[in-house]
PDB file of C-alpha atoms in Angstrom:
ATOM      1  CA  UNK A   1      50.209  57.153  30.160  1.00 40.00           C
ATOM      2  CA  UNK A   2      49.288  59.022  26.581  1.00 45.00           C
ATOM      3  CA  UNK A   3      51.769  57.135  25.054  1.00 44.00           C
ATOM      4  CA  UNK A   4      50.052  53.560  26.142  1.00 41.00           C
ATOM      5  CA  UNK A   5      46.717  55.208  24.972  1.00 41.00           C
ATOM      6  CA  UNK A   6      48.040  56.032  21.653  1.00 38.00           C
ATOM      7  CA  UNK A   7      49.252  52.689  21.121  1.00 38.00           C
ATOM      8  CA  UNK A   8      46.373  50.914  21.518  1.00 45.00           C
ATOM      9  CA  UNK A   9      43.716  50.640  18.016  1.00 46.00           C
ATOM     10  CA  UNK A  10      41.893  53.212  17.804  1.00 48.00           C
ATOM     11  CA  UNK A  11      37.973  52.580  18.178  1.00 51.00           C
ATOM     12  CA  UNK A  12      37.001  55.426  15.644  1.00 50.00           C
ATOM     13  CA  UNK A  13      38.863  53.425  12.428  1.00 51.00           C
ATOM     14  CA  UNK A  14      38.476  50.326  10.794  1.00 58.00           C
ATOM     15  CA  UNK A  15      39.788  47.658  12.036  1.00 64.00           C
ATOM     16  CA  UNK A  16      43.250  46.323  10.135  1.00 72.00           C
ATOM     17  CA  UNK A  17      43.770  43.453   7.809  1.00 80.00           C
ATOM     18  CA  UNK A  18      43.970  40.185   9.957  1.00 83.00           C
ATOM     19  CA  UNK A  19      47.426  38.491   9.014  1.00 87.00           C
ATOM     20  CA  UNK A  20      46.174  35.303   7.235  1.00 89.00           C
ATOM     21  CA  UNK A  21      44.435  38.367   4.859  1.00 89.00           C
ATOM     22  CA  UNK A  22      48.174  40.421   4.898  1.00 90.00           C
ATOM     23  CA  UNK A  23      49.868  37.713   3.422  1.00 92.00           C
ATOM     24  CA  UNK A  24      47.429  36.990   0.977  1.00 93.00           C
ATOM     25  CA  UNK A  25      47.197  40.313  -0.680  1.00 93.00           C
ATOM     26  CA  UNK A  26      51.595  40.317  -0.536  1.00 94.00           C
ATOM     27  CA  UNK A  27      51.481  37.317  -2.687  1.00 95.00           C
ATOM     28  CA  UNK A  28      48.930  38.352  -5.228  1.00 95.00           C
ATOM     29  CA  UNK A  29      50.307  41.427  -5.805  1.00 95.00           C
ATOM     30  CA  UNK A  30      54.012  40.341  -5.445  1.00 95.00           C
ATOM     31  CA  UNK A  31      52.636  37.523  -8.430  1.00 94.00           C
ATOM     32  CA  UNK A  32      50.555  39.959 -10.183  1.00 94.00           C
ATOM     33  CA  UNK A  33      53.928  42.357 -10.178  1.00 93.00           C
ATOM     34  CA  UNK A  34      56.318  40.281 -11.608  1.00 93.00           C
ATOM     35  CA  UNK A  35      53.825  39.398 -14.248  1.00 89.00           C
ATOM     36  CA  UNK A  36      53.723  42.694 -15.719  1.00 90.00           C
ATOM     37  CA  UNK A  37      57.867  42.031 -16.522  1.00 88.00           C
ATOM     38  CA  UNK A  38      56.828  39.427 -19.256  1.00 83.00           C
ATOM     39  CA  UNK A  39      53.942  41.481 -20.566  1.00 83.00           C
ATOM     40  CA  UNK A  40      56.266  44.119 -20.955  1.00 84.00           C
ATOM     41  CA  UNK A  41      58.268  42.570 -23.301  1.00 79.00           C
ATOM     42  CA  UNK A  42      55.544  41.382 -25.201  1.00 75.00           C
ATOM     43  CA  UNK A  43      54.336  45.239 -25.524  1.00 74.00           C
ATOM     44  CA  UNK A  44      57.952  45.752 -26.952  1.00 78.00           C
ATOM     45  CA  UNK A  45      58.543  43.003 -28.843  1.00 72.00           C
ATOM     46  CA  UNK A  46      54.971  41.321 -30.223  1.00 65.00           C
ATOM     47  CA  UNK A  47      54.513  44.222 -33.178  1.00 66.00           C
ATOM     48  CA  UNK A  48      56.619  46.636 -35.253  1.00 67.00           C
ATOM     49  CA  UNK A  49      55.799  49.536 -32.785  1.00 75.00           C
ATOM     50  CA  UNK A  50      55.412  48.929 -29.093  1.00 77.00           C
ATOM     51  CA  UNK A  51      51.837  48.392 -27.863  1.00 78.00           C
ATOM     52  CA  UNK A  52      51.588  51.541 -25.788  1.00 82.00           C
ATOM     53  CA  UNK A  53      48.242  51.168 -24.466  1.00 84.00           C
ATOM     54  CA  UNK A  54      49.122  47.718 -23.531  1.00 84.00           C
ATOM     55  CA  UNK A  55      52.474  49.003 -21.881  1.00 86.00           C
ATOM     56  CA  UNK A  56      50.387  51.893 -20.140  1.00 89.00           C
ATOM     57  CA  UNK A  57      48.032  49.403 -18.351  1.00 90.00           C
ATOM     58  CA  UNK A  58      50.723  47.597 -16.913  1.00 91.00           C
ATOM     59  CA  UNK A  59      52.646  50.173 -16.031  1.00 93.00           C
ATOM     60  CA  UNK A  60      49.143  51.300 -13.930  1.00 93.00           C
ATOM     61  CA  UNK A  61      48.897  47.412 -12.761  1.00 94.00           C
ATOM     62  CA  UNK A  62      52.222  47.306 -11.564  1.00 94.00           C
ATOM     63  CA  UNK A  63      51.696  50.599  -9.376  1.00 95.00           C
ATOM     64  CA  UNK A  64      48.774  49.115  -7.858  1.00 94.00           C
ATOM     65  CA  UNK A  65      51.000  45.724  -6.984  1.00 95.00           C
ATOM     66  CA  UNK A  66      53.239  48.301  -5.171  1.00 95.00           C
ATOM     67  CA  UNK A  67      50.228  49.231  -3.124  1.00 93.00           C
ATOM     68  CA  UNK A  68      49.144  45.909  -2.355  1.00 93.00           C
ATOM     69  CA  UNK A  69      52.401  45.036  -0.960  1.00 94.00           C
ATOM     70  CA  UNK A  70      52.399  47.883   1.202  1.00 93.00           C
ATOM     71  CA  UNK A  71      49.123  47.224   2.111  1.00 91.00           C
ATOM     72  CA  UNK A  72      50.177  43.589   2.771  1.00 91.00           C
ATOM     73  CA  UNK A  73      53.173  45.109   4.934  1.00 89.00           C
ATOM     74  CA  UNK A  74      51.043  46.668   7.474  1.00 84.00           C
ATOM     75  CA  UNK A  75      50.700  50.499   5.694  1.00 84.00           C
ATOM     76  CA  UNK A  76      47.382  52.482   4.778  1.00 79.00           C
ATOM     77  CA  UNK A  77      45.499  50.291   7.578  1.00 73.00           C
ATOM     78  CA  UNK A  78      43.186  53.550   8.113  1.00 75.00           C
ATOM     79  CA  UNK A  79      41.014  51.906   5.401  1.00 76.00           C
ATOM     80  CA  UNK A  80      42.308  48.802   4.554  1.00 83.00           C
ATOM     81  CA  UNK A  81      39.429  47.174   3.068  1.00 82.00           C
ATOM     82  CA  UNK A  82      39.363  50.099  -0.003  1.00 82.00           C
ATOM     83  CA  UNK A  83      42.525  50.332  -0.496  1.00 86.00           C
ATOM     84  CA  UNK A  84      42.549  46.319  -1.262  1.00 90.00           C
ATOM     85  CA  UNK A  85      39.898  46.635  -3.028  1.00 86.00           C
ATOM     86  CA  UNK A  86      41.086  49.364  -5.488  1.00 89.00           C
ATOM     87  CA  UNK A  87      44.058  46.968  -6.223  1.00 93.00           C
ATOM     88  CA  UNK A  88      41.284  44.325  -6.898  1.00 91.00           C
ATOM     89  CA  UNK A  89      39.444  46.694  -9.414  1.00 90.00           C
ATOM     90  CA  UNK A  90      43.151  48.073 -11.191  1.00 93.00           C
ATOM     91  CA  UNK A  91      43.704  44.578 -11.549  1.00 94.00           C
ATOM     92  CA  UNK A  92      40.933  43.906 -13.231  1.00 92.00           C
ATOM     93  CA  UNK A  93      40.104  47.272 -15.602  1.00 91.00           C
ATOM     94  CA  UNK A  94      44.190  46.560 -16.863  1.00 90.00           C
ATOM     95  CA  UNK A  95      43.384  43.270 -17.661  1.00 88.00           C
ATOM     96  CA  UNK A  96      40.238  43.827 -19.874  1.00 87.00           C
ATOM     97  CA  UNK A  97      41.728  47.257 -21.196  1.00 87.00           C
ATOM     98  CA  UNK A  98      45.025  45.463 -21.885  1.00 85.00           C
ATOM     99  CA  UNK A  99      43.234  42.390 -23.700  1.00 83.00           C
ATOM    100  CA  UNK A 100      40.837  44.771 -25.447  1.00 82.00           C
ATOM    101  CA  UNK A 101      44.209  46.661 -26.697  1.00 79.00           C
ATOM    102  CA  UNK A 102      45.531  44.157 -28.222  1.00 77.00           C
ATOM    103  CA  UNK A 103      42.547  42.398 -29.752  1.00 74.00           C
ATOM    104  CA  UNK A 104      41.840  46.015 -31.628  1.00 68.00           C
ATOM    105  CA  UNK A 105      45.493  45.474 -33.315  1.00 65.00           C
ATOM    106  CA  UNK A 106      45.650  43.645 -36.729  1.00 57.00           C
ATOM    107  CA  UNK A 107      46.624  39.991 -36.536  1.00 52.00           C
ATOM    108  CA  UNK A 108      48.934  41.357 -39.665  1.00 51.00           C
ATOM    109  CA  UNK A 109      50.348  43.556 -37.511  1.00 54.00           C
ATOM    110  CA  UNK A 110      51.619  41.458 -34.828  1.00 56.00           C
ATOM    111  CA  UNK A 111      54.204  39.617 -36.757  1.00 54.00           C
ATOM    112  CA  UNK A 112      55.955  38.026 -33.625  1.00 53.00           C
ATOM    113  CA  UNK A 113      52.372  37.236 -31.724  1.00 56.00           C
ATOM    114  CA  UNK A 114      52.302  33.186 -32.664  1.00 53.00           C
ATOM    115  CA  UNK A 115      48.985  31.693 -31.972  1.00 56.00           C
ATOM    116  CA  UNK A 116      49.976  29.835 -28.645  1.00 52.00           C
ATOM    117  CA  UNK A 117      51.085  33.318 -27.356  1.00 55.00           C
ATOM    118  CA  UNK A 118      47.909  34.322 -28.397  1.00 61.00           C
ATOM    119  CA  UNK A 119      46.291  31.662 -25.628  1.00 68.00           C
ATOM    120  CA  UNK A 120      48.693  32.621 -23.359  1.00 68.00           C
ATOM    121  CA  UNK A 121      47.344  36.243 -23.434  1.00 73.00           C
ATOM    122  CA  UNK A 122      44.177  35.357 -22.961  1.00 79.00           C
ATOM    123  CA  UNK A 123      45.048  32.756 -19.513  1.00 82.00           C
ATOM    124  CA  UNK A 124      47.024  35.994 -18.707  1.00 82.00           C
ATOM    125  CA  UNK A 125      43.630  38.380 -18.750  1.00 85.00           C
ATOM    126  CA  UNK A 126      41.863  35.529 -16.878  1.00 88.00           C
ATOM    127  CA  UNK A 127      44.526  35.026 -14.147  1.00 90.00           C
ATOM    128  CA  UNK A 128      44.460  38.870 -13.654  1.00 91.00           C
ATOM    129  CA  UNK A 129      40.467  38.328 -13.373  1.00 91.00           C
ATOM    130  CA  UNK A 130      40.769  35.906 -11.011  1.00 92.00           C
ATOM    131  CA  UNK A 131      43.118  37.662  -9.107  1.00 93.00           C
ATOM    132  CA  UNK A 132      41.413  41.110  -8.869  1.00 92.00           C
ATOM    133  CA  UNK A 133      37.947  38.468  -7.485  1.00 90.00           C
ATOM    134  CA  UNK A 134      40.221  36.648  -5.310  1.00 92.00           C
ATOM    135  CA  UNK A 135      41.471  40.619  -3.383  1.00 92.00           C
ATOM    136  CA  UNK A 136      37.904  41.430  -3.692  1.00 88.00           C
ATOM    137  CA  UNK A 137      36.892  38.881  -1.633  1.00 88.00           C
ATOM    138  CA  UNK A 138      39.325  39.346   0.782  1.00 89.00           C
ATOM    139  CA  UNK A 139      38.167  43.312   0.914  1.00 85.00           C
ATOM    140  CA  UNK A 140      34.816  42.143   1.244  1.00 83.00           C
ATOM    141  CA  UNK A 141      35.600  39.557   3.925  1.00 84.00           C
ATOM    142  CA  UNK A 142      37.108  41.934   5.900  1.00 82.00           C
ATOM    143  CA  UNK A 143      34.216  44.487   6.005  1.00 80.00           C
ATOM    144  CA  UNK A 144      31.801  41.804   6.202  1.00 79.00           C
ATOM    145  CA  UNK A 145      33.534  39.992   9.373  1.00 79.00           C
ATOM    146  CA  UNK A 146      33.756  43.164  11.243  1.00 77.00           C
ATOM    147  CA  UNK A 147      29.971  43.316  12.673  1.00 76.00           C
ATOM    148  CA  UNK A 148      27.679  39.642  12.674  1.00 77.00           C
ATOM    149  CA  UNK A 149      24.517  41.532  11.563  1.00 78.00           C
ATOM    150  CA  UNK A 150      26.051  41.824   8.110  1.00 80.00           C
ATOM    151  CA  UNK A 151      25.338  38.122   7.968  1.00 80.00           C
ATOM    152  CA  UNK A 152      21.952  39.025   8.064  1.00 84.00           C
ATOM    153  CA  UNK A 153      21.726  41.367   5.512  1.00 83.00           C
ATOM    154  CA  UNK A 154      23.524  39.004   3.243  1.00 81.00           C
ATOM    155  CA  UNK A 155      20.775  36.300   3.828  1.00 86.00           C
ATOM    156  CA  UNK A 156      18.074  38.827   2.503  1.00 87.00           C
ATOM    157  CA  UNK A 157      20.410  39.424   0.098  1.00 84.00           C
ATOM    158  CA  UNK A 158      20.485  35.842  -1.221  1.00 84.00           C
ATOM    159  CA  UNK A 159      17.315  34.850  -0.807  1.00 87.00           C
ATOM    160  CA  UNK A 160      15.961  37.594  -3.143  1.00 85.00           C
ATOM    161  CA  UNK A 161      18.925  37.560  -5.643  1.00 83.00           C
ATOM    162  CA  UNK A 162      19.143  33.779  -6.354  1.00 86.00           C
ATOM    163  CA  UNK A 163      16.349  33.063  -7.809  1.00 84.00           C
ATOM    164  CA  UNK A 164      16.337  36.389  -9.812  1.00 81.00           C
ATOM    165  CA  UNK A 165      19.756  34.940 -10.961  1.00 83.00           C
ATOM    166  CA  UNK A 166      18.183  31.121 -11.888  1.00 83.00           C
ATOM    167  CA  UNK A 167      15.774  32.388 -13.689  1.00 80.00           C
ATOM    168  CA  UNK A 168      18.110  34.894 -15.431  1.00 79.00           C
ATOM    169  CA  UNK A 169      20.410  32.042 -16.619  1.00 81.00           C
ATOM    170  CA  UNK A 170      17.037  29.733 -17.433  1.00 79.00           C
ATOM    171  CA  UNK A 171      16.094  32.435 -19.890  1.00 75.00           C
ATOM    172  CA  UNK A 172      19.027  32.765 -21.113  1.00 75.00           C
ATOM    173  CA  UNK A 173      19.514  28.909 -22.137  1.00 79.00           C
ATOM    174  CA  UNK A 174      16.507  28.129 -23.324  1.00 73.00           C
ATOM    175  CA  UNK A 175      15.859  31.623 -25.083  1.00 70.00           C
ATOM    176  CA  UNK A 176      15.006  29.908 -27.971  1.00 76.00           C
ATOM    177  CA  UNK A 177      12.084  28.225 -26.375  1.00 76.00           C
ATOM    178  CA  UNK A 178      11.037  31.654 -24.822  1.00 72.00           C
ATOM    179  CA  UNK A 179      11.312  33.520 -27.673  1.00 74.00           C
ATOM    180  CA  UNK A 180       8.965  31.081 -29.563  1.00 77.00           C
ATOM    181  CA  UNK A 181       6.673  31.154 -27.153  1.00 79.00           C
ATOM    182  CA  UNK A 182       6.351  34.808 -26.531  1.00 74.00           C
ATOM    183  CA  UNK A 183       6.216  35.370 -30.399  1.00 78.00           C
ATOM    184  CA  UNK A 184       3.454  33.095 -30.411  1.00 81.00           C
ATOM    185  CA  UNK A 185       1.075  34.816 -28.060  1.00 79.00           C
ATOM    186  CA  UNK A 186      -1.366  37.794 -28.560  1.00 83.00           C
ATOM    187  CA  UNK A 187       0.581  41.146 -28.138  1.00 77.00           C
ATOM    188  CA  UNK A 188      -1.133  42.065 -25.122  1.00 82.00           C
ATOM    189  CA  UNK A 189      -0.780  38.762 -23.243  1.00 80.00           C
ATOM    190  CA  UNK A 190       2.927  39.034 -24.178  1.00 75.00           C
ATOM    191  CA  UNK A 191       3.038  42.697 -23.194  1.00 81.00           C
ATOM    192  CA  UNK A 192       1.352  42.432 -19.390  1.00 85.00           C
ATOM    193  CA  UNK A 193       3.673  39.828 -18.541  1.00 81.00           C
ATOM    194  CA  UNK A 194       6.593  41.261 -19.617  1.00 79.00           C
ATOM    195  CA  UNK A 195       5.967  44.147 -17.504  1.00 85.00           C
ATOM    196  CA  UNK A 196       4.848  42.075 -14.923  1.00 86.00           C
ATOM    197  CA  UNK A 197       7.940  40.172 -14.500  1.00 82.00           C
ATOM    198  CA  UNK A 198       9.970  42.865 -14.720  1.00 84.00           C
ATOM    199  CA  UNK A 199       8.583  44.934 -12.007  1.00 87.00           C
ATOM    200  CA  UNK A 200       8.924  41.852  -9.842  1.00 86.00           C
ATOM    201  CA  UNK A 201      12.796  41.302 -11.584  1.00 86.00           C
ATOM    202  CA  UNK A 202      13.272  44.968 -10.553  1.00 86.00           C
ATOM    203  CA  UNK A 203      11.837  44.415  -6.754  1.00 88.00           C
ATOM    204  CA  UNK A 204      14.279  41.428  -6.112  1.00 87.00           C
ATOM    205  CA  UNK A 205      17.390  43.395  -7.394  1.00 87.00           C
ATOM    206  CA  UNK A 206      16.365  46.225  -5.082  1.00 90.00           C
ATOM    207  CA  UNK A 207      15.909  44.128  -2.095  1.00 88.00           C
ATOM    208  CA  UNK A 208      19.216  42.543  -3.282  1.00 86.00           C
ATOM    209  CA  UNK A 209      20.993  45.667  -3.473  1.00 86.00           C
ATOM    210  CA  UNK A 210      19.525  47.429  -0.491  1.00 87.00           C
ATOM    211  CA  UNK A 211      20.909  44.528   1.551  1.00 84.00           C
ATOM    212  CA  UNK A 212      24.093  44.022   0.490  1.00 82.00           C
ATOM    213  CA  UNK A 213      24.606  47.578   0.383  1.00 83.00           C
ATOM    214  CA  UNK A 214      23.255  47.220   4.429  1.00 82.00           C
ATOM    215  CA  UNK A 215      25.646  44.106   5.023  1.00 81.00           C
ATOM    216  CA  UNK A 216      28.822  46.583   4.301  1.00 78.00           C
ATOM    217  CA  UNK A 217      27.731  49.714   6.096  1.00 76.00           C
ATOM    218  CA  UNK A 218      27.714  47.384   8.893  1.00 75.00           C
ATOM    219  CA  UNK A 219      31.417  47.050   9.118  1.00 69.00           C
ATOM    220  CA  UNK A 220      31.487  50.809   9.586  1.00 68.00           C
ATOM    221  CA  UNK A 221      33.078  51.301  13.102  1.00 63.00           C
ATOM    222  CA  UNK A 222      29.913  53.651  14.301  1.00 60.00           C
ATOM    223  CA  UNK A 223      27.579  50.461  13.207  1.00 56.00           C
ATOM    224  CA  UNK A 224      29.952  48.092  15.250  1.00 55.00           C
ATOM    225  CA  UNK A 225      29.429  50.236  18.473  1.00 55.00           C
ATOM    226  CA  UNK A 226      25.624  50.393  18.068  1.00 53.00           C
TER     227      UNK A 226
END
């Protein structure tokens, strides 16, 4: 009889990463693992000394792909949902860090770097991007899924941090407009509004943030039984 009980999941913990989400994670990380091979050999062989912060990165990359495949394979299920999405985030700090690394280098210094590998470093920093977003969705998914009032909290969520984001990437293409006109009008006029749209800017991020921050601690296992 205890050892039935013990079998069955336990009510307390998250629930585990659904199988469709399993093999997803295995094959990013299995992809993002062998990747760091090739970029080893570029940290060898692309200057005169190897590029050890470039080297370092991956080697911290390709520890993390060890995780997600363990993950994938059914371990650390106790929190499932972090531990993917710590993967997500090592993917993506190595890949800025490791780009960042080797932009700081001298071209001069990278004799064997040839302009198309050049390219090919940089689709390299954006596959690892996309990858690390692609394991953070499935970490948020899985949190997200676990309780339907999340859903709610995610349409609060949107509905006050859209339009904070339109107008965000309005101002930013015509800031040439903006900035004429602003420059344009009496100090104070330009002054009151300013502040006024920012304390209304800094109400819809809040709102934003409150709920999505809500929408997650929904998946917690307490939130599911209440």
């Amino acid at each position: 009889m205890n050892q039935m009980q013990t079998t069955q999941p336990n009510p307390a913990l998250p629930r585990p990463l659904s199988k469709p989400a399993r093999l997803l994670v295995g094959v990013v990380a299995a992809a993002v693992g062998l990747s760091t091979l090739a970029i080893f050999g570029l940290g060898f062989m692309a200057a005169a000394k190897p590029l050890w912060f470039l080297i370092g990165f991956e080697i911290v990359v390709l520890v993390a792909s060890v995780f997600g495949l363990l993950i994938a394979a059914g371990r650390y299920q106790s929190a499932p949902a972090i531990g993917v999405m710590c993967t997500a985030g090592t993917y993506f700090t190595g890949a800025v860090l490791g780009w960042l690394s080797v932009r700081s280098v001298p071209f001069t210094e990278l004799p064997n770097l040839a302009e198309s590998q050049g390219r090919v470093m940089m689709l390299w920093m954006l596959g690892r991007i996309g990858a690390a977003g692609l394991l953070a969705l499935v970490a948020a998914a899985t949190v997200l899924l676990r309780n339907p009032r999340s859903m709610n909290h995610l349409v609060w969520a949107g509905a006050s941090g859209l339009p904070l984001a339109f107008v965000g990437a309005m101002a930013y293409i015509g800031r040439g407009w903006f900035g004429e006109t602003v420059s344009s009008m009496p100090g104070w006029l330009a002054g009151s509004i300013g502040a006024l749209l920012a304390v209304v800017a800094g109400a819809l991020f809040c709102i934003a943030a409150h709920n999505v921050i809500r929408a997650f601690e929904m998946g917690r296992p307490e939130a599911r039984r209440g």
